[in-house]
PDB file of C-alpha atoms (C1' of nucleotides) in Angstrom:
ATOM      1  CA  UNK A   1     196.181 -49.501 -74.501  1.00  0.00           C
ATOM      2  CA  UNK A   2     194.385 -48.425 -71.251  1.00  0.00           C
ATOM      3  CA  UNK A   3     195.819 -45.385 -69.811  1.00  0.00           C
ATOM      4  CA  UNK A   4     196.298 -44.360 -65.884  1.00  0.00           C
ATOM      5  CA  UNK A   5     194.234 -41.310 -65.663  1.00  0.00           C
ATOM      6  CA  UNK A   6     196.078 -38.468 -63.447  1.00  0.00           C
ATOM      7  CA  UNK A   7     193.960 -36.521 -61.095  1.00  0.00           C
ATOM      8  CA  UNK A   8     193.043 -32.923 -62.521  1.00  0.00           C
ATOM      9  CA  UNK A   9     194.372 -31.116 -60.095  1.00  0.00           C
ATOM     10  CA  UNK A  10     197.830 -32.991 -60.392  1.00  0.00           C
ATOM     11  CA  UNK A  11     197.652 -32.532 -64.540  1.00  0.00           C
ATOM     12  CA  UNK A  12     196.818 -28.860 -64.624  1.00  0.00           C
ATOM     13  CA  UNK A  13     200.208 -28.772 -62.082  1.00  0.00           C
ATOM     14  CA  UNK A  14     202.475 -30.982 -64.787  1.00  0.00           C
ATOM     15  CA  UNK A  15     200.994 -28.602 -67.532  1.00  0.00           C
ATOM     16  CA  UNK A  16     201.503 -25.288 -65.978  1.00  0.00           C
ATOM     17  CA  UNK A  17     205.232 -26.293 -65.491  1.00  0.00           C
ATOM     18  CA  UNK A  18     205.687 -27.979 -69.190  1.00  0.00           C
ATOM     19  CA  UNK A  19     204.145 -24.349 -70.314  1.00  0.00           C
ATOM     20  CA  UNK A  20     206.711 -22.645 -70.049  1.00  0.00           C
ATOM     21  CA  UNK A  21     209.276 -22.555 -73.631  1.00  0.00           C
ATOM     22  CA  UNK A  22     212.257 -23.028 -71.696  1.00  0.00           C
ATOM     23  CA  UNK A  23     211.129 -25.614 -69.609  1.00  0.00           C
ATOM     24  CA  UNK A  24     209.154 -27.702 -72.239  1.00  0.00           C
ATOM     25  CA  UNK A  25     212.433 -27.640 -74.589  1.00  0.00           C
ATOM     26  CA  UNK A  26     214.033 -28.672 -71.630  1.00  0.00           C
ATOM     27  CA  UNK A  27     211.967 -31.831 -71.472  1.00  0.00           C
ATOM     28  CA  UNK A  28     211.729 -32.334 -75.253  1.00  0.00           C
ATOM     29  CA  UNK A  29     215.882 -32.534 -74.987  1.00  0.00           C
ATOM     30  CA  UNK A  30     215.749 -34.856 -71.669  1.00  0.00           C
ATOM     31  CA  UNK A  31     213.895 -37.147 -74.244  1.00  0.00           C
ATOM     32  CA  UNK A  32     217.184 -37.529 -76.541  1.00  0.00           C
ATOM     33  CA  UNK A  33     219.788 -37.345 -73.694  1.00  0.00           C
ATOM     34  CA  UNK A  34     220.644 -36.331 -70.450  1.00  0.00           C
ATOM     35  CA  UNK A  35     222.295 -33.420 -69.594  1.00  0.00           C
ATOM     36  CA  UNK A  36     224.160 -31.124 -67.212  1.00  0.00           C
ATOM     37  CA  UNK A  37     223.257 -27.731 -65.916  1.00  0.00           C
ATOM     38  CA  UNK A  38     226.602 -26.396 -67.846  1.00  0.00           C
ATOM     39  CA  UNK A  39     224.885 -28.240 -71.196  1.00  0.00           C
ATOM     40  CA  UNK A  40     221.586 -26.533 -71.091  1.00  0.00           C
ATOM     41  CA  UNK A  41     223.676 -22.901 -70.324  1.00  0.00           C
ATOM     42  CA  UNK A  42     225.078 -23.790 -74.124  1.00  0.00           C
ATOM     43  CA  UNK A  43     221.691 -23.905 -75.404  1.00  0.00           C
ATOM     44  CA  UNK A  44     219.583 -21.238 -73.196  1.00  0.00           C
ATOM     45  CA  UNK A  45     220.027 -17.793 -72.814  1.00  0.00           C
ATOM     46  CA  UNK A  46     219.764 -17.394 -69.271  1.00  0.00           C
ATOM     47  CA  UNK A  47     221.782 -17.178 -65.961  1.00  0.00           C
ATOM     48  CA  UNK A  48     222.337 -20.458 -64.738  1.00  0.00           C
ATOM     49  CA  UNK A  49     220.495 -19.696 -61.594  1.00  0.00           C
ATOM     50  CA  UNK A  50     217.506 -19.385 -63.847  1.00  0.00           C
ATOM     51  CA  UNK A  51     218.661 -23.174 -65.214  1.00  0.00           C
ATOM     52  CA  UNK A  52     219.328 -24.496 -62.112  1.00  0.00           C
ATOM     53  CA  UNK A  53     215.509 -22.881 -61.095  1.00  0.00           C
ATOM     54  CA  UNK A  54     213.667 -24.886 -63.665  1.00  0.00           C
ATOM     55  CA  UNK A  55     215.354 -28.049 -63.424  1.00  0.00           C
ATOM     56  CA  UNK A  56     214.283 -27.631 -59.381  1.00  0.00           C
ATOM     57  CA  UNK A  57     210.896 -27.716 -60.713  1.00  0.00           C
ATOM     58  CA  UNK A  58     210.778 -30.114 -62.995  1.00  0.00           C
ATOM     59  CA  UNK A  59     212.586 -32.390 -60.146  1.00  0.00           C
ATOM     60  CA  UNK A  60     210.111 -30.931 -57.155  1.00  0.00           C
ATOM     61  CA  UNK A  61     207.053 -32.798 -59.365  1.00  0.00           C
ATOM     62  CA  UNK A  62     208.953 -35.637 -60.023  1.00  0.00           C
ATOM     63  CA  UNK A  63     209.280 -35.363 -64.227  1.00  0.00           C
ATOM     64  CA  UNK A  64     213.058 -35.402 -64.146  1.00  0.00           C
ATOM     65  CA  UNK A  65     215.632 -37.228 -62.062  1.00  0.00           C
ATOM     66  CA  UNK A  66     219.227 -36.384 -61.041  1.00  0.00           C
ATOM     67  CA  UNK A  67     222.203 -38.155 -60.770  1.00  0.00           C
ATOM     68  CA  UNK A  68     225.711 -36.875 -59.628  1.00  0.00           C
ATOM     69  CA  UNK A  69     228.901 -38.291 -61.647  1.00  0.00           C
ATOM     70  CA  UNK A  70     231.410 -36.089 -59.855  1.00  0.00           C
ATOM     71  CA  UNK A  71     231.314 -32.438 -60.241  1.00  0.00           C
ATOM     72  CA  UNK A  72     228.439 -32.870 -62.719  1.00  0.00           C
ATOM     73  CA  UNK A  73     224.974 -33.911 -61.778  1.00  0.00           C
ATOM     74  CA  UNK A  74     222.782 -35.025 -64.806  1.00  0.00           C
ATOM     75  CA  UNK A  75     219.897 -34.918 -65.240  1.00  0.00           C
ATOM     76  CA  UNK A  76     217.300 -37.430 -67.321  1.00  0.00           C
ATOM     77  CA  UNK A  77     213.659 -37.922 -67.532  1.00  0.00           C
ATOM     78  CA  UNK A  78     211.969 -39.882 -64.939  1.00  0.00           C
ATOM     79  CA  UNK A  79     210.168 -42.758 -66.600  1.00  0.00           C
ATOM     80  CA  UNK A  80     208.580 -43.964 -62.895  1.00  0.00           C
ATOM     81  CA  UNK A  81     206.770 -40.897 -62.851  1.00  0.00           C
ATOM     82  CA  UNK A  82     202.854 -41.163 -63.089  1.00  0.00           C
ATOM     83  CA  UNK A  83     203.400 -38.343 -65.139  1.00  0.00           C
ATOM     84  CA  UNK A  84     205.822 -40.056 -67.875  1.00  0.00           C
ATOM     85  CA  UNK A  85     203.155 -40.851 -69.959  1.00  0.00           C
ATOM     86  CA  UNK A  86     200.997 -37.880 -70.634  1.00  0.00           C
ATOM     87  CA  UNK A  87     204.686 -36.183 -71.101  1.00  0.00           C
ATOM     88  CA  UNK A  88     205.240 -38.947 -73.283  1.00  0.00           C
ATOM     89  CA  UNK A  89     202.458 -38.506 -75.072  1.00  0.00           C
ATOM     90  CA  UNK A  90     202.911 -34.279 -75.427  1.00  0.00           C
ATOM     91  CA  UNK A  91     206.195 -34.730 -76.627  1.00  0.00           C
ATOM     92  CA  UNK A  92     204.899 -36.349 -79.498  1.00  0.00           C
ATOM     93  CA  UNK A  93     203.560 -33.586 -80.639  1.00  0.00           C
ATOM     94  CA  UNK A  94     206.428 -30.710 -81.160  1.00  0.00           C
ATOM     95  CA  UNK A  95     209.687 -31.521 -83.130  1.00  0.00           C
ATOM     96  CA  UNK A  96     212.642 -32.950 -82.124  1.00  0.00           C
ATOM     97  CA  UNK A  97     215.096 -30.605 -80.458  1.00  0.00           C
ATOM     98  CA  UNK A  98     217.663 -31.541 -83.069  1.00  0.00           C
ATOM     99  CA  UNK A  99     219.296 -28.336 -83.014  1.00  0.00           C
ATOM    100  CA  UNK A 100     220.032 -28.193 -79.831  1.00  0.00           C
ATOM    101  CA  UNK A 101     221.195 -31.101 -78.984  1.00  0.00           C
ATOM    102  CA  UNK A 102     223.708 -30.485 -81.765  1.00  0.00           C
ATOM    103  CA  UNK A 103     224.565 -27.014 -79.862  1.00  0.00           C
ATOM    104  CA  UNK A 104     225.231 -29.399 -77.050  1.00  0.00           C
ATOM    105  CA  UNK A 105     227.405 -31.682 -78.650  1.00  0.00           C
ATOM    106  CA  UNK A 106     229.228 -29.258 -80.681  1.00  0.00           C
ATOM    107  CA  UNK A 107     230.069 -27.143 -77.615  1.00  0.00           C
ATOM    108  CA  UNK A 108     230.733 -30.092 -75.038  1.00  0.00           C
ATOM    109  CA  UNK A 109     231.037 -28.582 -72.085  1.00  0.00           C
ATOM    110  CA  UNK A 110     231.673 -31.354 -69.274  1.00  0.00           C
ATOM    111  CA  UNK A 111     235.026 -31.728 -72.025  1.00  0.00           C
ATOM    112  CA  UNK A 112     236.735 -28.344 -72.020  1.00  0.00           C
ATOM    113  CA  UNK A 113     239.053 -29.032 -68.945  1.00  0.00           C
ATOM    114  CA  UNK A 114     239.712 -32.532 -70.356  1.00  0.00           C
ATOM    115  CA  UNK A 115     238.494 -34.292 -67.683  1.00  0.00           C
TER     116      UNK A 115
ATOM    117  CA  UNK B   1     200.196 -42.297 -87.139  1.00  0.00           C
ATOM    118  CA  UNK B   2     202.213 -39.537 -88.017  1.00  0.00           C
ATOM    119  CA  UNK B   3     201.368 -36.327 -85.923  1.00  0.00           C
ATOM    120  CA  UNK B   4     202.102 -32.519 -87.539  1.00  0.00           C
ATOM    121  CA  UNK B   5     203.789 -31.340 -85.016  1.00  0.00           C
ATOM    122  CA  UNK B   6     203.197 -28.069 -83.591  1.00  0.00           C
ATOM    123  CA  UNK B   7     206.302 -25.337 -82.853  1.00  0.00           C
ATOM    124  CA  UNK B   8     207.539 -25.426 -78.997  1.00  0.00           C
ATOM    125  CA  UNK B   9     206.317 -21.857 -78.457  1.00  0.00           C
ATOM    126  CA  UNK B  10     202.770 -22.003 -78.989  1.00  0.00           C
ATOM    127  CA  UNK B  11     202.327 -25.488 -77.441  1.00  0.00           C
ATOM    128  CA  UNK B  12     203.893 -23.989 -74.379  1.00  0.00           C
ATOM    129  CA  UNK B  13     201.386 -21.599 -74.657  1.00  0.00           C
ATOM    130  CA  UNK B  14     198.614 -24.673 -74.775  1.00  0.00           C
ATOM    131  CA  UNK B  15     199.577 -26.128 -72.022  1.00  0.00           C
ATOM    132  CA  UNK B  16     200.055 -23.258 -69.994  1.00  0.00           C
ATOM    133  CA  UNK B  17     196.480 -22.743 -70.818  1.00  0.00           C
ATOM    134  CA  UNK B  18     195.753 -26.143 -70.063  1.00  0.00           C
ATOM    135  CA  UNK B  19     197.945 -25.803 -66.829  1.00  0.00           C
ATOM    136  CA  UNK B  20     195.184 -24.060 -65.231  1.00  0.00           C
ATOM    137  CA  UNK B  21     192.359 -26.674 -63.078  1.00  0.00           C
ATOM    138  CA  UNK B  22     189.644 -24.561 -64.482  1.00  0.00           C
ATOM    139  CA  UNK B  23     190.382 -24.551 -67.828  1.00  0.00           C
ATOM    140  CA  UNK B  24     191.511 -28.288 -68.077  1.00  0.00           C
ATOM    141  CA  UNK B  25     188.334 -29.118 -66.264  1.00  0.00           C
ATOM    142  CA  UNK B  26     186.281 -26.888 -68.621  1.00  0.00           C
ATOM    143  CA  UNK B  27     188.031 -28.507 -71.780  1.00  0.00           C
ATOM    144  CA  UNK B  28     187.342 -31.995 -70.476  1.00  0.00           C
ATOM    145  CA  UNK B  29     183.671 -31.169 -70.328  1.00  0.00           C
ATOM    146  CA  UNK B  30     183.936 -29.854 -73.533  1.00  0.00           C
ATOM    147  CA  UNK B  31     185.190 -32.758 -74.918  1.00  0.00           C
ATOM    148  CA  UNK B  32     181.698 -34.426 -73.486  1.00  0.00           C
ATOM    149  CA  UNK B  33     179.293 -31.719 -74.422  1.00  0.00           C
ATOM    150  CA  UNK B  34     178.321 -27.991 -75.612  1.00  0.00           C
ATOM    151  CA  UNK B  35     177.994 -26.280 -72.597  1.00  0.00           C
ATOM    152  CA  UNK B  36     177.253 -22.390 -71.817  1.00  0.00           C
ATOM    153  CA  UNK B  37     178.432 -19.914 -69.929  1.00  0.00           C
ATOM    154  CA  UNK B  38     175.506 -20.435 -67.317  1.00  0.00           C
ATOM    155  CA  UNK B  39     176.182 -23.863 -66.844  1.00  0.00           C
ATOM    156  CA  UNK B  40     179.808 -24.047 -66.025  1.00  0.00           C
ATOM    157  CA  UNK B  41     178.734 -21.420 -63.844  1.00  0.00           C
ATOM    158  CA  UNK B  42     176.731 -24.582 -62.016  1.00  0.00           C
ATOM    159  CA  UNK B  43     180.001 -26.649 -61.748  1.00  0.00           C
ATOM    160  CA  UNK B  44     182.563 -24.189 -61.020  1.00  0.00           C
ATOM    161  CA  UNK B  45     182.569 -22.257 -57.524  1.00  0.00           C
ATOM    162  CA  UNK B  46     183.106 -18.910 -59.422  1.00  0.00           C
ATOM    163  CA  UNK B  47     181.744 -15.691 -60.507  1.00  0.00           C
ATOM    164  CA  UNK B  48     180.548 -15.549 -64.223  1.00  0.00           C
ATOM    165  CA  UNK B  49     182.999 -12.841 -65.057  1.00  0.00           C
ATOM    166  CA  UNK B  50     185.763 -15.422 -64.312  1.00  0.00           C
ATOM    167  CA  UNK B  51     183.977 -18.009 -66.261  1.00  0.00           C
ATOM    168  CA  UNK B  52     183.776 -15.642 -69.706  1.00  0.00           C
ATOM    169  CA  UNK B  53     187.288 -14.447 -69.002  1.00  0.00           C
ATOM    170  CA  UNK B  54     188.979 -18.546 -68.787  1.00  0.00           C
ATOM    171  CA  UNK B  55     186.587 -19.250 -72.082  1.00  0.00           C
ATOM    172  CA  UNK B  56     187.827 -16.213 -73.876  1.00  0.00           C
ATOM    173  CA  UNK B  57     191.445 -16.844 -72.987  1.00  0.00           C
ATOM    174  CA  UNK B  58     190.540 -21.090 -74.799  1.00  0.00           C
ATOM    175  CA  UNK B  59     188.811 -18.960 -77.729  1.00  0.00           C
ATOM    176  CA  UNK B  60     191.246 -16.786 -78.367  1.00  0.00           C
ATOM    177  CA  UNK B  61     193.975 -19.618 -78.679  1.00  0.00           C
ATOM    178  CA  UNK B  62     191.660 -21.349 -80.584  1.00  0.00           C
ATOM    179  CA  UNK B  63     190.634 -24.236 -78.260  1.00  0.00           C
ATOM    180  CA  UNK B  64     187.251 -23.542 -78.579  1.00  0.00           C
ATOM    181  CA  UNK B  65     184.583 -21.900 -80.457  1.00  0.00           C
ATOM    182  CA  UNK B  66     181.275 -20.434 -79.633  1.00  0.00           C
ATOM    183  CA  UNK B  67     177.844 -20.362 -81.230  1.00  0.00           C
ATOM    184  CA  UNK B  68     175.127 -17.929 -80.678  1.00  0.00           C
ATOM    185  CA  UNK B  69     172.170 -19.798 -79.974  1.00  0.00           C
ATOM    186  CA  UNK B  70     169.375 -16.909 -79.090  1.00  0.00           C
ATOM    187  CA  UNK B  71     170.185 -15.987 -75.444  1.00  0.00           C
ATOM    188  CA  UNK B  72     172.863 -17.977 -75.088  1.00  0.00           C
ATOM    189  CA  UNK B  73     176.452 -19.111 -76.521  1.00  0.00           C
ATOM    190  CA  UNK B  74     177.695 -22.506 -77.218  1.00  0.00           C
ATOM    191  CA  UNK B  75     181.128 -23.531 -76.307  1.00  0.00           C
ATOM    192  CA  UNK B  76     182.591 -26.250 -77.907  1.00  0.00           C
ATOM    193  CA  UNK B  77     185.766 -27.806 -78.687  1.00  0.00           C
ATOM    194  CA  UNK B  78     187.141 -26.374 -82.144  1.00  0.00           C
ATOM    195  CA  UNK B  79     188.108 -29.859 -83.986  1.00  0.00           C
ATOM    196  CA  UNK B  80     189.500 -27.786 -86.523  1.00  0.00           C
ATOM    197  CA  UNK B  81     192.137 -26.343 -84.543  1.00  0.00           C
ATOM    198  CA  UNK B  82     195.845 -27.966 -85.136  1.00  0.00           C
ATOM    199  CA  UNK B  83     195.837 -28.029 -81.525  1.00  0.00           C
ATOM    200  CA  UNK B  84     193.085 -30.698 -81.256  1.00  0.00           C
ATOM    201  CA  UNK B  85     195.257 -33.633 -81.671  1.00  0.00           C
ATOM    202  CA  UNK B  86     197.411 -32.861 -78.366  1.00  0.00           C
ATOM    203  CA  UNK B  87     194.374 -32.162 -76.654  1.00  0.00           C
ATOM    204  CA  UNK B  88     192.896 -34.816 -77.268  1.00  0.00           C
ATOM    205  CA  UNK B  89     195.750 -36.776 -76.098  1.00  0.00           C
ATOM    206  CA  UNK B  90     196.215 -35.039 -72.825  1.00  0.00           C
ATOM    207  CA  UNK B  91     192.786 -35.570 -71.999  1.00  0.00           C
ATOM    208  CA  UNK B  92     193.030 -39.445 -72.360  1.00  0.00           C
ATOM    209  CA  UNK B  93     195.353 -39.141 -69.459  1.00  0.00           C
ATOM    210  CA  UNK B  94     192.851 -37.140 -67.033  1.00  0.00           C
ATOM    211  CA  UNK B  95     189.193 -39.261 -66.054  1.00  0.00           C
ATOM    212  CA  UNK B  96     186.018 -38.285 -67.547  1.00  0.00           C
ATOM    213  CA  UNK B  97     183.988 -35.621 -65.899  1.00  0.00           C
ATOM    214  CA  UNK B  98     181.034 -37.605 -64.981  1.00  0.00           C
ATOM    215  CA  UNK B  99     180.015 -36.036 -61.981  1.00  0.00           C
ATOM    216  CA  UNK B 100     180.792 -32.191 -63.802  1.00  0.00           C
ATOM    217  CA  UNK B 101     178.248 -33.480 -66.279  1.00  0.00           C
ATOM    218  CA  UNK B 102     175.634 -34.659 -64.330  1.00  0.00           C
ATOM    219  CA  UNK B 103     175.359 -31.908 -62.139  1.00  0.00           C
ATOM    220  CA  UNK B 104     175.231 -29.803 -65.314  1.00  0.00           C
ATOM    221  CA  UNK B 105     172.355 -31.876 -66.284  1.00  0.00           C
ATOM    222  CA  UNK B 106     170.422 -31.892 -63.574  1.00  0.00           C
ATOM    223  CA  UNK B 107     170.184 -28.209 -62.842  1.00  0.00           C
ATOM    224  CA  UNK B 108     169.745 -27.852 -66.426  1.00  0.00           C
ATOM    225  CA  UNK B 109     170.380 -23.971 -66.424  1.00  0.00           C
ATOM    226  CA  UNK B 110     169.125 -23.489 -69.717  1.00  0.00           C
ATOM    227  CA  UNK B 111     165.637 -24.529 -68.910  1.00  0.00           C
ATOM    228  CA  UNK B 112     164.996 -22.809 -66.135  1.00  0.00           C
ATOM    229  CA  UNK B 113     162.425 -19.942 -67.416  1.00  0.00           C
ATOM    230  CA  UNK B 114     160.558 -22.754 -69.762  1.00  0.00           C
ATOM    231  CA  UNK B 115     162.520 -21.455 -72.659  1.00  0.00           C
TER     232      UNK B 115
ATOM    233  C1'  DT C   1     160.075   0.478 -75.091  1.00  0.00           C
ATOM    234  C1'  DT C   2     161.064  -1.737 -70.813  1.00  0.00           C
ATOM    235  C1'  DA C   3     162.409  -5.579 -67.874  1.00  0.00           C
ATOM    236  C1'  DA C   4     164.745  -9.733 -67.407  1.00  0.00           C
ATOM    237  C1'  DT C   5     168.320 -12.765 -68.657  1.00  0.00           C
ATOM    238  C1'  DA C   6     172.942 -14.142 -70.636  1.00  0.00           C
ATOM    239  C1'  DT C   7     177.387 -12.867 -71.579  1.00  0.00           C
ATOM    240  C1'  DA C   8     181.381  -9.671 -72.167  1.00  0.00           C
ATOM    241  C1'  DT C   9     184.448  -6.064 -70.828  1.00  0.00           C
ATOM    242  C1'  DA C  10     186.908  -2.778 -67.724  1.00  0.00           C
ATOM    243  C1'  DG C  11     189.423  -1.850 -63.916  1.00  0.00           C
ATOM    244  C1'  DC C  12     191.365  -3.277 -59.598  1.00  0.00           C
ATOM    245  C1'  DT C  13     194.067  -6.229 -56.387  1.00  0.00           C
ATOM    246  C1'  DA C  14     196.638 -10.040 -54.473  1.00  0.00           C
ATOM    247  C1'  DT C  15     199.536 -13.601 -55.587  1.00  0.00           C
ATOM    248  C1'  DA C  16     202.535 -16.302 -58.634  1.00  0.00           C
ATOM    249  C1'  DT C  17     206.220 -16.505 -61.793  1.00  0.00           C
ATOM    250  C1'  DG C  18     210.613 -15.877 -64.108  1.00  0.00           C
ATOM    251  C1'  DC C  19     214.396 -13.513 -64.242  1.00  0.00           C
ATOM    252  C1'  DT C  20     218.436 -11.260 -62.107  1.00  0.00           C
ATOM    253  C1'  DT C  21     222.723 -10.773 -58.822  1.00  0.00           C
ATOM    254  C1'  DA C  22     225.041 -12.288 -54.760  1.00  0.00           C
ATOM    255  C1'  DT C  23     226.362 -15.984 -52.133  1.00  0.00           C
ATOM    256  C1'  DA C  24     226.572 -20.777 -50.328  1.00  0.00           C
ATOM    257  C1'  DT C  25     227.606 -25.649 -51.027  1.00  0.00           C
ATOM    258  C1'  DG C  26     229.837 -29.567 -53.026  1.00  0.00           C
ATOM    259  C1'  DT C  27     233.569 -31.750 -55.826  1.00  0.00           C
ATOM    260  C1'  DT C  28     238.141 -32.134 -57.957  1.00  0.00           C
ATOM    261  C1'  DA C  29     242.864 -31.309 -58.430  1.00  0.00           C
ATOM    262  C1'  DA C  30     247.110 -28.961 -57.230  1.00  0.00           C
TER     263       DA C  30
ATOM    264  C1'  DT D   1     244.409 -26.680 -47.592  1.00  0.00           C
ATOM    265  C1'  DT D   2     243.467 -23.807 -51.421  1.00  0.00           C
ATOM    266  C1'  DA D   3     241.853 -22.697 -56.083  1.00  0.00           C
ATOM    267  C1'  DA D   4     238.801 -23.649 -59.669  1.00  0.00           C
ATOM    268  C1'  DC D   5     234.673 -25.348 -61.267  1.00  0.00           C
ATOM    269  C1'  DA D   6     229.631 -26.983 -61.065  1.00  0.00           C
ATOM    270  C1'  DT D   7     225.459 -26.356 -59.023  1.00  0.00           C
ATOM    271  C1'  DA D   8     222.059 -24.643 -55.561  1.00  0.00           C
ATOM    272  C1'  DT D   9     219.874 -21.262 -52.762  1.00  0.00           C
ATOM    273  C1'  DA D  10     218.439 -16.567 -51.219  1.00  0.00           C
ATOM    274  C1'  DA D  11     216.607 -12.215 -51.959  1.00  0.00           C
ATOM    275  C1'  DG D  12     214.748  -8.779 -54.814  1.00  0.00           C
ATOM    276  C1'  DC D  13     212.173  -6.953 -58.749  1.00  0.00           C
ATOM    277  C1'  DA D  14     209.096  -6.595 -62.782  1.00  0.00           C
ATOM    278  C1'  DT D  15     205.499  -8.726 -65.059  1.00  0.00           C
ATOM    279  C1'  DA D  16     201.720 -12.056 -65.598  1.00  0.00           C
ATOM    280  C1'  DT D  17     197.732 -14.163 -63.872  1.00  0.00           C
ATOM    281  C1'  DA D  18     193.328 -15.203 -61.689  1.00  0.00           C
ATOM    282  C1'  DG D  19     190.077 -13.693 -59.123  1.00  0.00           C
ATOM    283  C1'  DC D  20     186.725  -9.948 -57.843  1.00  0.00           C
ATOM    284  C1'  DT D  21     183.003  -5.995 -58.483  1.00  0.00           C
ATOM    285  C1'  DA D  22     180.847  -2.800 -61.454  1.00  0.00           C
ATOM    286  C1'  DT D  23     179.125  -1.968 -65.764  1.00  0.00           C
ATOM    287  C1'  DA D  24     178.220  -2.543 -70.781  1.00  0.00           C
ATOM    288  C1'  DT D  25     176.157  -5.171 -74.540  1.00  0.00           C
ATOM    289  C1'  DA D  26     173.006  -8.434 -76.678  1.00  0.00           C
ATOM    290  C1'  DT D  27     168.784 -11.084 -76.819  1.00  0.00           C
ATOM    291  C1'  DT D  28     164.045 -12.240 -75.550  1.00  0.00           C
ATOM    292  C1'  DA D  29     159.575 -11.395 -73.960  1.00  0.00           C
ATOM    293  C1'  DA D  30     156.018  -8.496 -72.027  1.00  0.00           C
TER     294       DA D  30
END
DNA sequence: TTAATATATAGCTATATGCTTATATGTTAA
DNA sequence: TTAACATATAAGCATATAGCTATATATTAA
């Protein structure tokens, strides 16, 4: 399979941001399942502020998407990217964020008012 | 093919590495050819201080590793390094650095003084 | 040994980054 | 409309980073 090649300049930008722990873990969970801001507070420990700050990012470059369903807004990979691929392709290569998706589901936020 | 994986903290610390133009430039060559400190010093608009300092920071990850050959040391990609596999796969996103190369070649540092 | 060349290290500075708290905005339900 | 909840934005601060210049170290050749 031929791959697109991504401009340096634009790949040294997708890296910088997928080198950070929170955010890469971020992405590695995106990969399973969507999620909330209020879902990644279960599994991060940080304001959500700092969340909310990272997902901008990640959005700003065009890796993730968004998606409001009421009061939430979820948030999923963006497989039109130019960048899915080489994320793709990274992800690969660290384990599967089993864990904390299970956090996640065990905690449920988006559930706790019963809506 | 099943890749080892490697723990989210130190391949956030790769790519942040990696998320750098310089350094994902200089690994791309790398990937190409050898190269010394005098040559990048051909390709990239920087003092050679800066260079040493970006190849120390890929050495001391383990990225690359350097030979002594009389005057001058070899950088090279370390194969051995279990973070070689998801280098190599970033790279096949990025194009080849033909033009790096052949200006490298041309002003063939290395020969200058006959040696 | 001395001079020239190649590379590394030290120390400095400006900017970028990631976090925080405080506050604003948007949505739902009473 | 008001209260509660979810998320975003603003502003500030501490640390990290990438560059620089000056200098040290290592090698080669005269």
């Amino acid at each position: 399979m031929l791959k697109s090649t991504i401009y340096v300049d634009r790949a040294a930008t997708v890296l910088k941001l997928l080198g950070d722990k929170t955010r890469l873990t971020m992405v590695a969970i995106l990969k399973q399942r969507e999620c909330c801001v209020c879902e990644f507070l279960e599994v991060f420990d940080m304001s959500q502020p700092s969340i909310s700050q990272h997902l901008r990012k990640l959005k700003d470059l065009g890796v993730v998407k968004e998606e409001r369903r009421g009061q939430w807004i979820y948030y999923s990979l963006n497989s039109q990217s130019d960048l899915y691929g080489l994320i793709e392709d990274i992800l690969e290569h660290i384990p599967v964020q089993t864990e904390k998706i299970k956090q996640i589901e065990n905690s449920n936020p988006t559930l706790r008012c019963g809506c």
